[in-house]
Amino acid sequence: MYSFRAICTAFIVAISFVAYGQTDSIFTLQQCVDIAVRNNLQVKRTELDMETSRIYYNQARENLLPTLNGTVNHSVSTGRDPFSNGSSSSQSINAADYNLNAGIVLFNGLSLQSSIRQTALAFQAGKMDFQQAKDNITLNVITAYLQVQSNTDLLSQALAQADVSKKQTERLEILNKDGAVKPSEYYDVKGQYATDRLTLVDARNTLAVSKLSLLQLMNVPYQSTIQLQRLNAEQLPGKYDTPVNTIYNTALSDLALVKAAVLRRESTEKQVKAARQAMFPVLSLQGGIGTRYSSAASLTNSADSSSVNSGSYVISGTGQRQPVSYTQYGSLKYKYYDQLKNSYNTQVSLGLSIPFLNFFQNRNRVALAKISLLDAKYTEENTKIQLKQNVEQAYLNMNAAYERYQVLTEQVTAFSESFRTAEIRFNAGVLNSVDFVVAKNNMDRANTNLISSRYDYYIRTKILDYYQGKLAL
């Protein structure tokens, strides 16, 4: 047994190493989401809650089934013989009772049926909670994945910036040694190269942090060398044209979070109904069969009920003990199975239970159910209000990100052309280093901002997709 467990453990570790330990693997967005959903503990806990509500639902349906119980009772007693009127004889008596009872509730105000509907709705709400947990982790992974993509592009931009400064620094270093350029020109560009290298260090650290965040969401060990599949250019969206009211109305009908709140309110309504119906009388049908055995009765003379065998004597009706042999009186001895057969009995009953007074428990259950219903209504209403506010805020953020992206696209075009001409003039010696550095910084800053704004807009559109229940990957 222990060897088998050790083999299973080693196999799981090996699979995990293959799945997460390959540094040359390229993970797609879908793979990252699948791993995160599979490993996320909150998702697992929500799934357990869903399974719990499913069991409650099954139990509510099974409460309609009849009950069937069997009892077996064996006892040994010592005392006066209960099968004779003897004056003083005591003996050890073995006895056994066998009973089988069944019952079914015919009517209880339909409380059981209401409980079935209540738990069924609660089970559906649990499913929506499970879906919501998966949607939340999916959205978080998409955001983290795009952040890694953005920081990867920013690192590439930082490398390009540092490469331009490096080449200019190397060129001016040669000219400075020959005295063909002012020392200030050389040191201005050299200082800019140091600034670009510092930006490069920051970009590498930021990328590492974003990778760490993504892997933590996936709940896998950190790998600095993890590679992510690049998104195609056509995946980056254009203008998001869906109106905000359409997004909100779609979220009201499709979002798992809202569905869960609505289902819980409906479930609580059934809970109130079931509590009220529990105040009705309960009509039930009961039935049973049984038999018994007693060692005292097993030696009773069926022909003469005034004589009972007690040990090796027959106790007569006058109370006198007379020796007797089992061979002589064997025909008078009841067999065990014969006694069980002769003691067989059945019973059927129809019962009506009327709850006149039971510490006001039913009335208080109704009052508590009504409070729970109000709480569920408030939760549903608050969910819808919060949803509307979140959708409106997300829509404004999306529009702002898109406008920023459009302006920065124009700015990059302008500053790129400005730097191109500035570099030509600087290389020709007709532009000083200060103006060159300014032109380069303007272009670098615009490119950096454009990269950030492009992915920021993409993330904003994914949030709106989430509210519409279409997180397509």
Tab-separated table of C-alpha atoms in Angstrom:
chain	number	residue	atom	x	y	z
A	1	MET	CA	0.000	0.000	0.000
A	2	TYR	CA	2.747	2.467	0.936
A	3	SER	CA	4.727	1.569	-2.208
A	4	PHE	CA	1.661	2.231	-4.362
A	5	ARG	CA	1.151	5.638	-2.743
A	6	ALA	CA	4.815	6.482	-3.270
A	7	ILE	CA	4.570	5.562	-6.944
A	8	CYS	CA	1.424	7.692	-7.376
A	9	THR	CA	3.078	10.642	-5.647
A	10	ALA	CA	6.161	10.363	-7.821
A	11	PHE	CA	3.991	10.165	-10.932
A	12	ILE	CA	2.080	13.329	-9.991
A	13	VAL	CA	5.317	15.194	-9.305
A	14	ALA	CA	6.690	14.058	-12.651
A	15	ILE	CA	3.568	15.210	-14.468
A	16	SER	CA	3.773	18.584	-12.725
A	17	PHE	CA	7.404	18.911	-13.727
A	18	VAL	CA	6.568	18.153	-17.337
A	19	ALA	CA	3.614	20.527	-17.305
A	20	TYR	CA	5.279	23.480	-15.611
A	21	GLY	CA	8.987	22.772	-15.601
A	22	GLN	CA	9.764	23.064	-19.294
A	23	THR	CA	11.431	26.404	-19.748
A	24	ASP	CA	11.252	26.210	-23.540
A	25	SER	CA	7.470	25.778	-23.617
A	26	ILE	CA	5.300	28.542	-25.018
A	27	PHE	CA	2.033	28.944	-23.134
A	28	THR	CA	-1.070	30.195	-24.885
A	29	LEU	CA	-3.664	32.351	-23.189
A	30	GLN	CA	-6.113	29.438	-23.148
A	31	GLN	CA	-3.556	27.174	-21.453
A	32	CYS	CA	-2.870	29.782	-18.784
A	33	VAL	CA	-6.597	30.144	-18.090
A	34	ASP	CA	-7.137	26.378	-17.933
A	35	ILE	CA	-4.246	25.902	-15.491
A	36	ALA	CA	-5.431	28.781	-13.302
A	37	VAL	CA	-9.020	27.505	-13.163
A	38	ARG	CA	-7.811	23.985	-12.360
A	39	ASN	CA	-5.438	25.106	-9.601
A	40	ASN	CA	-7.348	27.997	-8.024
A	41	LEU	CA	-8.463	27.127	-4.491
A	42	GLN	CA	-11.346	29.603	-4.494
A	43	VAL	CA	-12.759	27.894	-7.573
A	44	LYS	CA	-12.388	24.522	-5.850
A	45	ARG	CA	-14.136	25.775	-2.713
A	46	THR	CA	-16.986	27.169	-4.795
A	47	GLU	CA	-17.293	23.801	-6.500
A	48	LEU	CA	-17.549	22.150	-3.072
A	49	ASP	CA	-20.341	24.583	-2.124
A	50	MET	CA	-22.129	23.655	-5.354
A	51	GLU	CA	-21.814	19.950	-4.545
A	52	THR	CA	-23.167	20.605	-1.040
A	53	SER	CA	-26.249	22.330	-2.441
A	54	ARG	CA	-26.707	19.413	-4.863
A	55	ILE	CA	-26.765	16.971	-1.933
A	56	TYR	CA	-29.359	19.126	-0.135
A	57	TYR	CA	-31.465	19.060	-3.296
A	58	ASN	CA	-31.221	15.279	-3.573
A	59	GLN	CA	-32.154	14.896	0.088
A	60	ALA	CA	-35.225	17.127	-0.365
A	61	ARG	CA	-36.456	14.860	-3.166
A	62	GLU	CA	-35.668	11.715	-1.217
A	63	ASN	CA	-37.747	12.983	1.718
A	64	LEU	CA	-40.823	12.005	-0.345
A	65	LEU	CA	-39.824	8.330	-0.170
A	66	PRO	CA	-41.317	6.000	2.451
A	67	THR	CA	-39.310	5.142	5.539
A	68	LEU	CA	-38.402	1.523	6.240
A	69	ASN	CA	-36.718	0.482	9.487
A	70	GLY	CA	-35.976	-2.866	11.034
A	71	THR	CA	-35.225	-3.567	14.687
A	72	VAL	CA	-33.811	-6.644	16.388
A	73	ASN	CA	-33.760	-6.816	20.189
A	74	HIS	CA	-32.289	-9.691	22.220
A	75	SER	CA	-32.463	-9.726	26.011
A	76	VAL	CA	-31.655	-11.949	28.979
A	77	SER	CA	-33.658	-11.535	32.179
A	78	THR	CA	-33.711	-13.283	35.568
A	79	GLY	CA	-36.714	-13.359	37.861
A	80	ARG	CA	-40.082	-14.905	38.497
A	81	ASP	CA	-41.387	-17.020	35.680
A	82	PRO	CA	-43.840	-14.764	33.803
A	83	PHE	CA	-45.544	-17.734	32.122
A	84	SER	CA	-46.811	-19.373	35.313
A	85	ASN	CA	-48.475	-18.368	38.504
A	86	GLY	CA	-45.825	-20.182	40.549
A	87	SER	CA	-45.012	-18.739	43.895
A	88	SER	CA	-41.256	-18.496	43.979
A	89	SER	CA	-39.376	-20.111	41.126
A	90	SER	CA	-36.794	-17.946	39.396
A	91	GLN	CA	-35.120	-18.728	36.089
A	92	SER	CA	-33.029	-17.177	33.339
A	93	ILE	CA	-35.176	-16.200	30.337
A	94	ASN	CA	-33.880	-15.448	26.848
A	95	ALA	CA	-36.141	-13.289	24.674
A	96	ALA	CA	-35.978	-11.713	21.215
A	97	ASP	CA	-38.129	-9.263	19.265
A	98	TYR	CA	-38.030	-8.758	15.475
A	99	ASN	CA	-39.890	-5.848	13.884
A	100	LEU	CA	-40.053	-4.202	10.466
A	101	ASN	CA	-41.840	-0.836	10.216
A	102	ALA	CA	-42.637	1.413	7.263
A	103	GLY	CA	-44.234	4.822	6.975
A	104	ILE	CA	-45.010	7.526	4.472
A	105	VAL	CA	-46.235	11.097	4.759
A	106	LEU	CA	-49.451	11.459	2.777
A	107	PHE	CA	-49.922	15.187	3.322
A	108	ASN	CA	-48.046	17.936	5.181
A	109	GLY	CA	-49.338	21.072	3.515
A	110	LEU	CA	-47.047	20.500	0.481
A	111	SER	CA	-44.078	21.608	2.583
A	112	LEU	CA	-41.897	18.832	1.171
A	113	GLN	CA	-42.673	19.868	-2.398
A	114	SER	CA	-41.788	23.482	-1.615
A	115	SER	CA	-38.532	22.360	-0.034
A	116	ILE	CA	-37.669	20.516	-3.239
A	117	ARG	CA	-38.200	23.680	-5.281
A	118	GLN	CA	-36.214	25.720	-2.751
A	119	THR	CA	-33.170	23.425	-2.802
A	120	ALA	CA	-33.368	23.050	-6.586
A	121	LEU	CA	-33.091	26.830	-6.983
A	122	ALA	CA	-30.282	26.939	-4.418
A	123	PHE	CA	-28.451	24.259	-6.408
A	124	GLN	CA	-28.817	26.319	-9.589
A	125	ALA	CA	-27.486	29.349	-7.695
A	126	GLY	CA	-24.502	27.245	-6.618
A	127	LYS	CA	-23.810	26.438	-10.261
A	128	MET	CA	-23.825	30.152	-11.066
A	129	ASP	CA	-21.424	30.848	-8.190
A	130	PHE	CA	-19.089	28.190	-9.582
A	131	GLN	CA	-19.279	29.754	-13.038
A	132	GLN	CA	-18.700	33.208	-11.551
A	133	ALA	CA	-15.578	32.009	-9.752
A	134	LYS	CA	-14.225	30.620	-13.023
A	135	ASP	CA	-15.098	33.857	-14.852
A	136	ASN	CA	-13.299	35.929	-12.224
A	137	ILE	CA	-10.081	33.949	-12.433
A	138	THR	CA	-10.345	33.959	-16.240
A	139	LEU	CA	-10.591	37.734	-16.339
A	140	ASN	CA	-7.689	38.102	-13.915
A	141	VAL	CA	-5.515	35.761	-15.989
A	142	ILE	CA	-6.364	37.619	-19.210
A	143	THR	CA	-5.426	40.914	-17.568
A	144	ALA	CA	-2.153	39.502	-16.207
A	145	TYR	CA	-1.357	37.836	-19.545
A	146	LEU	CA	-1.849	41.099	-21.435
A	147	GLN	CA	0.241	42.912	-18.842
A	148	VAL	CA	3.113	40.522	-19.534
A	149	GLN	CA	2.654	41.192	-23.250
A	150	SER	CA	2.699	44.937	-22.631
A	151	ASN	CA	5.816	44.767	-20.466
A	152	THR	CA	7.514	42.548	-23.060
A	153	ASP	CA	6.900	45.211	-25.693
A	154	LEU	CA	8.116	47.898	-23.294
A	155	LEU	CA	11.307	45.905	-22.758
A	156	SER	CA	11.810	45.677	-26.512
A	157	GLN	CA	11.269	49.418	-26.745
A	158	ALA	CA	13.786	50.012	-23.953
A	159	LEU	CA	16.331	47.831	-25.763
A	160	ALA	CA	15.824	49.819	-28.964
A	161	GLN	CA	16.231	53.104	-27.091
A	162	ALA	CA	19.417	51.932	-25.416
A	163	ASP	CA	20.771	50.650	-28.746
A	164	VAL	CA	20.346	54.065	-30.403
A	165	SER	CA	22.088	55.804	-27.496
A	166	LYS	CA	24.869	53.207	-27.492
A	167	LYS	CA	25.635	53.709	-31.161
A	168	GLN	CA	25.706	57.487	-30.780
A	169	THR	CA	27.894	57.207	-27.689
A	170	GLU	CA	30.393	54.984	-29.520
A	171	ARG	CA	30.468	57.368	-32.499
A	172	LEU	CA	30.962	60.475	-30.347
A	173	GLU	CA	33.615	58.742	-28.232
A	174	ILE	CA	35.805	58.382	-31.300
A	175	LEU	CA	35.167	61.979	-32.370
A	176	ASN	CA	35.861	63.228	-28.857
A	177	LYS	CA	39.253	61.497	-28.795
A	178	ASP	CA	40.095	63.211	-32.079
A	179	GLY	CA	38.853	66.537	-30.767
A	180	ALA	CA	36.295	66.741	-33.550
A	181	VAL	CA	33.368	67.299	-31.192
A	182	LYS	CA	32.739	69.295	-28.069
A	183	PRO	CA	33.201	67.207	-24.900
A	184	SER	CA	29.779	68.388	-23.695
A	185	GLU	CA	28.178	66.840	-26.749
A	186	TYR	CA	29.801	63.501	-25.993
A	187	TYR	CA	28.897	63.500	-22.309
A	188	ASP	CA	25.310	64.574	-22.971
A	189	VAL	CA	24.782	61.540	-25.183
A	190	LYS	CA	26.722	59.297	-22.803
A	191	GLY	CA	24.483	60.425	-19.937
A	192	GLN	CA	21.439	59.695	-22.089
A	193	TYR	CA	22.818	56.181	-22.702
A	194	ALA	CA	23.053	55.651	-18.938
A	195	THR	CA	19.454	56.843	-18.581
A	196	ASP	CA	18.339	54.396	-21.256
A	197	ARG	CA	20.184	51.538	-19.540
A	198	LEU	CA	18.432	52.436	-16.285
A	199	THR	CA	15.110	52.334	-18.134
A	200	LEU	CA	16.132	48.928	-19.461
A	201	VAL	CA	16.804	47.634	-15.928
A	202	ASP	CA	13.406	48.894	-14.770
A	203	ALA	CA	11.704	47.307	-17.784
A	204	ARG	CA	13.276	43.918	-17.038
A	205	ASN	CA	12.197	44.074	-13.398
A	206	THR	CA	8.670	45.137	-14.336
A	207	LEU	CA	8.407	42.241	-16.782
A	208	ALA	CA	9.618	39.799	-14.118
A	209	VAL	CA	7.020	41.099	-11.654
A	210	SER	CA	4.217	40.751	-14.218
A	211	LYS	CA	5.293	37.170	-14.959
A	212	LEU	CA	5.293	36.430	-11.248
A	213	SER	CA	1.752	37.800	-10.938
A	214	LEU	CA	0.551	35.633	-13.809
A	215	LEU	CA	2.165	32.460	-12.440
A	216	GLN	CA	0.768	33.154	-8.992
A	217	LEU	CA	-2.709	33.332	-10.500
A	218	MET	CA	-1.974	30.002	-12.172
A	219	ASN	CA	-0.712	28.684	-8.796
A	220	VAL	CA	2.469	27.231	-10.305
A	221	PRO	CA	6.140	27.769	-9.355
A	222	TYR	CA	7.783	30.929	-10.653
A	223	GLN	CA	9.805	30.630	-13.864
A	224	SER	CA	11.608	33.692	-15.114
A	225	THR	CA	12.070	32.079	-18.518
A	226	ILE	CA	8.406	31.367	-19.192
A	227	GLN	CA	7.376	32.251	-22.741
A	228	LEU	CA	3.905	33.387	-23.779
A	229	GLN	CA	2.396	33.144	-27.205
A	230	ARG	CA	2.214	36.533	-28.883
A	231	LEU	CA	-1.188	37.901	-29.800
A	232	ASN	CA	-1.799	38.502	-33.452
A	233	ALA	CA	-2.234	42.076	-34.606
A	234	GLU	CA	-5.814	41.384	-35.731
A	235	GLN	CA	-6.702	40.344	-32.185
A	236	LEU	CA	-6.205	43.908	-31.001
A	237	PRO	CA	-9.690	45.438	-31.275
A	238	GLY	CA	-10.750	48.592	-33.020
A	239	LYS	CA	-13.418	50.913	-31.740
A	240	TYR	CA	-15.737	49.234	-29.232
A	241	ASP	CA	-19.142	50.095	-30.649
A	242	THR	CA	-21.526	48.271	-28.281
A	243	PRO	CA	-23.642	50.871	-26.373
A	244	VAL	CA	-23.374	50.919	-22.603
A	245	ASN	CA	-27.102	50.187	-22.099
A	246	THR	CA	-26.821	47.108	-24.299
A	247	ILE	CA	-23.859	45.895	-22.239
A	248	TYR	CA	-25.765	46.409	-18.990
A	249	ASN	CA	-28.953	44.690	-20.206
A	250	THR	CA	-26.922	41.756	-21.502
A	251	ALA	CA	-25.117	41.485	-18.170
A	252	LEU	CA	-28.461	41.481	-16.320
A	253	SER	CA	-29.635	38.452	-18.259
A	254	ASP	CA	-26.376	36.552	-18.825
A	255	LEU	CA	-23.882	37.338	-16.062
A	256	ALA	CA	-23.530	34.463	-13.595
A	257	LEU	CA	-23.222	36.867	-10.661
A	258	VAL	CA	-26.685	38.331	-11.320
A	259	LYS	CA	-28.232	34.936	-12.047
A	260	ALA	CA	-26.973	33.636	-8.705
A	261	ALA	CA	-28.548	36.568	-6.825
A	262	VAL	CA	-31.894	36.115	-8.614
A	263	LEU	CA	-31.953	32.355	-8.000
A	264	ARG	CA	-31.179	32.821	-4.314
A	265	ARG	CA	-34.037	35.272	-3.953
A	266	GLU	CA	-36.381	32.800	-5.650
A	267	SER	CA	-35.069	30.006	-3.441
A	268	THR	CA	-35.757	32.056	-0.316
A	269	GLU	CA	-39.312	32.702	-1.502
A	270	LYS	CA	-39.837	28.949	-1.605
A	271	GLN	CA	-38.286	28.715	1.860
A	272	VAL	CA	-40.948	31.077	3.244
A	273	LYS	CA	-43.661	29.046	1.559
A	274	ALA	CA	-42.288	25.787	2.955
A	275	ALA	CA	-42.126	27.255	6.476
A	276	ARG	CA	-45.771	28.311	6.280
A	277	GLN	CA	-46.883	24.942	4.944
A	278	ALA	CA	-45.114	23.212	7.836
A	279	MET	CA	-47.836	24.656	10.117
A	280	PHE	CA	-50.480	22.413	8.483
A	281	PRO	CA	-51.483	19.059	10.015
A	282	VAL	CA	-49.434	16.051	8.914
A	283	LEU	CA	-51.259	12.949	7.689
A	284	SER	CA	-49.132	9.818	7.649
A	285	LEU	CA	-49.586	6.109	7.016
A	286	GLN	CA	-47.700	3.597	9.176
A	287	GLY	CA	-47.414	-0.152	8.940
A	288	GLY	CA	-45.311	-2.911	10.383
A	289	ILE	CA	-44.776	-6.593	10.975
A	290	GLY	CA	-43.166	-8.294	13.954
A	291	THR	CA	-42.614	-11.457	15.902
A	292	ARG	CA	-40.952	-12.539	19.129
A	293	TYR	CA	-39.348	-15.427	20.940
A	294	SER	CA	-39.050	-16.316	24.647
A	295	SER	CA	-37.244	-19.268	26.202
A	296	ALA	CA	-39.887	-19.355	28.938
A	297	ALA	CA	-42.632	-19.880	26.362
A	298	SER	CA	-40.597	-22.452	24.435
A	299	LEU	CA	-41.209	-25.092	27.109
A	300	THR	CA	-44.880	-24.394	27.611
A	301	ASN	CA	-47.085	-27.462	27.205
A	302	SER	CA	-49.338	-26.732	24.269
A	303	ALA	CA	-51.765	-29.415	25.431
A	304	ASP	CA	-51.835	-28.304	29.070
A	305	SER	CA	-51.096	-24.611	29.500
A	306	SER	CA	-50.993	-25.070	33.310
A	307	SER	CA	-47.669	-26.940	33.073
A	308	VAL	CA	-44.399	-25.226	32.153
A	309	ASN	CA	-40.990	-26.863	31.931
A	310	SER	CA	-38.496	-25.037	34.158
A	311	GLY	CA	-35.073	-26.616	33.854
A	312	SER	CA	-35.522	-30.319	34.664
A	313	TYR	CA	-38.939	-29.928	36.376
A	314	VAL	CA	-42.535	-29.365	35.327
A	315	ILE	CA	-44.250	-26.691	37.393
A	316	SER	CA	-47.883	-27.687	37.732
A	317	GLY	CA	-50.831	-25.383	38.242
A	318	THR	CA	-50.606	-26.007	41.994
A	319	GLY	CA	-47.032	-24.735	42.075
A	320	GLN	CA	-45.446	-28.135	42.742
A	321	ARG	CA	-42.297	-29.097	40.824
A	322	GLN	CA	-42.261	-32.546	39.236
A	323	PRO	CA	-39.149	-34.071	37.610
A	324	VAL	CA	-39.412	-34.454	33.884
A	325	SER	CA	-37.076	-35.546	31.087
A	326	TYR	CA	-36.736	-33.689	27.799
A	327	THR	CA	-37.157	-36.992	25.970
A	328	GLN	CA	-40.532	-37.587	27.605
A	329	TYR	CA	-41.778	-34.053	27.045
A	330	GLY	CA	-39.862	-33.273	23.831
A	331	SER	CA	-43.096	-33.281	21.833
A	332	LEU	CA	-44.397	-30.512	24.114
A	333	LYS	CA	-41.425	-28.248	23.477
A	334	TYR	CA	-41.934	-25.369	21.058
A	335	LYS	CA	-39.253	-25.050	18.432
A	336	TYR	CA	-37.594	-21.671	17.928
A	337	TYR	CA	-38.858	-21.106	14.407
A	338	ASP	CA	-42.298	-22.401	15.226
A	339	GLN	CA	-42.612	-19.817	17.993
A	340	LEU	CA	-41.506	-17.009	15.668
A	341	LYS	CA	-44.119	-18.136	13.172
A	342	ASN	CA	-46.884	-18.404	15.779
A	343	SER	CA	-45.992	-14.980	17.271
A	344	TYR	CA	-46.165	-13.207	13.885
A	345	ASN	CA	-48.242	-10.006	13.929
A	346	THR	CA	-48.960	-7.068	11.611
A	347	GLN	CA	-50.265	-3.590	12.198
A	348	VAL	CA	-51.434	-0.663	10.028
A	349	SER	CA	-52.235	2.834	11.275
A	350	LEU	CA	-53.288	6.158	9.875
A	351	GLY	CA	-52.071	9.103	11.927
A	352	LEU	CA	-52.888	12.793	11.961
A	353	SER	CA	-50.500	15.182	13.751
A	354	ILE	CA	-51.846	18.665	14.437
A	355	PRO	CA	-49.249	21.221	15.615
A	356	PHE	CA	-51.262	23.150	18.184
A	357	LEU	CA	-48.336	24.374	20.238
A	358	ASN	CA	-44.653	23.511	19.857
A	359	PHE	CA	-42.861	26.437	21.509
A	360	PHE	CA	-43.890	28.648	18.515
A	361	GLN	CA	-41.098	27.040	16.494
A	362	ASN	CA	-43.036	27.003	13.232
A	363	ARG	CA	-44.105	30.607	13.600
A	364	ASN	CA	-40.529	31.685	14.298
A	365	ARG	CA	-39.278	29.691	11.310
A	366	VAL	CA	-41.670	31.654	9.108
A	367	ALA	CA	-40.453	34.940	10.612
A	368	LEU	CA	-36.798	33.998	10.052
A	369	ALA	CA	-37.552	32.912	6.489
A	370	LYS	CA	-39.144	36.286	5.796
A	371	ILE	CA	-36.035	38.056	7.089
A	372	SER	CA	-33.884	35.876	4.846
A	373	LEU	CA	-36.119	36.784	1.913
A	374	LEU	CA	-35.689	40.500	2.558
A	375	ASP	CA	-31.938	40.021	2.784
A	376	ALA	CA	-31.933	38.114	-0.516
A	377	LYS	CA	-33.967	40.883	-2.169
A	378	TYR	CA	-31.557	43.544	-0.907
A	379	THR	CA	-28.605	41.478	-2.130
A	380	GLU	CA	-30.179	41.085	-5.573
A	381	GLU	CA	-30.962	44.781	-5.840
A	382	ASN	CA	-27.499	45.782	-4.637
A	383	THR	CA	-25.920	43.391	-7.142
A	384	LYS	CA	-27.812	45.044	-9.983
A	385	ILE	CA	-26.959	48.558	-8.776
A	386	GLN	CA	-23.295	47.682	-8.355
A	387	LEU	CA	-23.307	46.039	-11.774
A	388	LYS	CA	-24.709	49.156	-13.440
A	389	GLN	CA	-22.109	51.341	-11.746
A	390	ASN	CA	-19.282	48.998	-12.713
A	391	VAL	CA	-20.433	48.787	-16.326
A	392	GLU	CA	-20.711	52.554	-16.613
A	393	GLN	CA	-17.277	53.039	-15.067
A	394	ALA	CA	-15.722	50.359	-17.281
A	395	TYR	CA	-17.305	51.929	-20.370
A	396	LEU	CA	-15.926	55.371	-19.500
A	397	ASN	CA	-12.481	53.870	-18.890
A	398	MET	CA	-12.643	52.079	-22.235
A	399	ASN	CA	-13.538	55.276	-24.114
A	400	ALA	CA	-10.790	57.210	-22.348
A	401	ALA	CA	-8.255	54.460	-23.160
A	402	TYR	CA	-9.303	54.449	-26.817
A	403	GLU	CA	-9.030	58.227	-27.163
A	404	ARG	CA	-5.642	58.169	-25.472
A	405	TYR	CA	-4.515	55.401	-27.829
A	406	GLN	CA	-5.627	57.384	-30.877
A	407	VAL	CA	-3.826	60.571	-29.770
A	408	LEU	CA	-0.649	58.693	-28.864
A	409	THR	CA	-0.629	57.012	-32.277
A	410	GLU	CA	-0.523	60.446	-33.893
A	411	GLN	CA	2.086	61.624	-31.399
A	412	VAL	CA	4.394	58.691	-32.152
A	413	THR	CA	4.155	59.415	-35.867
A	414	ALA	CA	5.069	63.070	-35.316
A	415	PHE	CA	7.910	62.503	-32.828
A	416	SER	CA	9.349	59.642	-34.887
A	417	GLU	CA	9.656	61.949	-37.891
A	418	SER	CA	11.066	64.696	-35.672
A	419	PHE	CA	13.728	62.372	-34.291
A	420	ARG	CA	14.595	61.075	-37.768
A	421	THR	CA	15.416	64.563	-39.002
A	422	ALA	CA	17.114	65.464	-35.708
A	423	GLU	CA	19.389	62.438	-35.941
A	424	ILE	CA	20.365	63.308	-39.509
A	425	ARG	CA	21.204	66.869	-38.511
A	426	PHE	CA	23.035	65.709	-35.352
A	427	ASN	CA	25.149	63.278	-37.344
A	428	ALA	CA	25.904	66.100	-39.783
A	429	GLY	CA	27.041	68.315	-36.896
A	430	VAL	CA	24.403	71.021	-37.396
A	431	LEU	CA	22.334	70.099	-34.280
A	432	ASN	CA	23.578	70.269	-30.722
A	433	SER	CA	23.345	67.351	-28.269
A	434	VAL	CA	20.683	68.958	-26.102
A	435	ASP	CA	18.224	69.228	-28.981
A	436	PHE	CA	19.100	65.698	-30.081
A	437	VAL	CA	18.475	64.267	-26.609
A	438	VAL	CA	15.190	66.162	-26.337
A	439	ALA	CA	14.009	64.817	-29.696
A	440	LYS	CA	15.005	61.285	-28.728
A	441	ASN	CA	13.303	61.471	-25.338
A	442	ASN	CA	10.112	62.750	-26.925
A	443	MET	CA	10.024	59.850	-29.344
A	444	ASP	CA	10.921	57.266	-26.685
A	445	ARG	CA	8.312	58.547	-24.265
A	446	ALA	CA	5.638	58.559	-26.974
A	447	ASN	CA	6.454	54.976	-28.001
A	448	THR	CA	6.347	53.795	-24.392
A	449	ASN	CA	3.017	55.504	-23.767
A	450	LEU	CA	1.594	54.074	-26.979
A	451	ILE	CA	2.475	50.524	-25.974
A	452	SER	CA	0.908	50.959	-22.535
A	453	SER	CA	-2.228	52.596	-23.912
A	454	ARG	CA	-2.742	49.910	-26.565
A	455	TYR	CA	-2.803	47.100	-24.011
A	456	ASP	CA	-4.753	49.208	-21.541
A	457	TYR	CA	-7.471	49.632	-24.141
A	458	TYR	CA	-7.398	45.923	-24.918
A	459	ILE	CA	-7.840	45.080	-21.239
A	460	ARG	CA	-10.758	47.521	-20.975
A	461	THR	CA	-12.527	45.826	-23.869
A	462	LYS	CA	-12.029	42.429	-22.254
A	463	ILE	CA	-13.687	43.715	-19.076
A	464	LEU	CA	-16.733	44.771	-21.116
A	465	ASP	CA	-16.719	41.368	-22.812
A	466	TYR	CA	-16.756	39.794	-19.368
A	467	TYR	CA	-19.887	41.748	-18.393
A	468	GLN	CA	-21.568	40.391	-21.526
A	469	GLY	CA	-20.537	36.819	-20.767
A	470	LYS	CA	-18.346	36.411	-23.839
A	471	LEU	CA	-14.785	36.022	-22.654
A	472	ALA	CA	-13.748	34.333	-25.878
A	473	LEU	CA	-10.053	33.437	-26.039
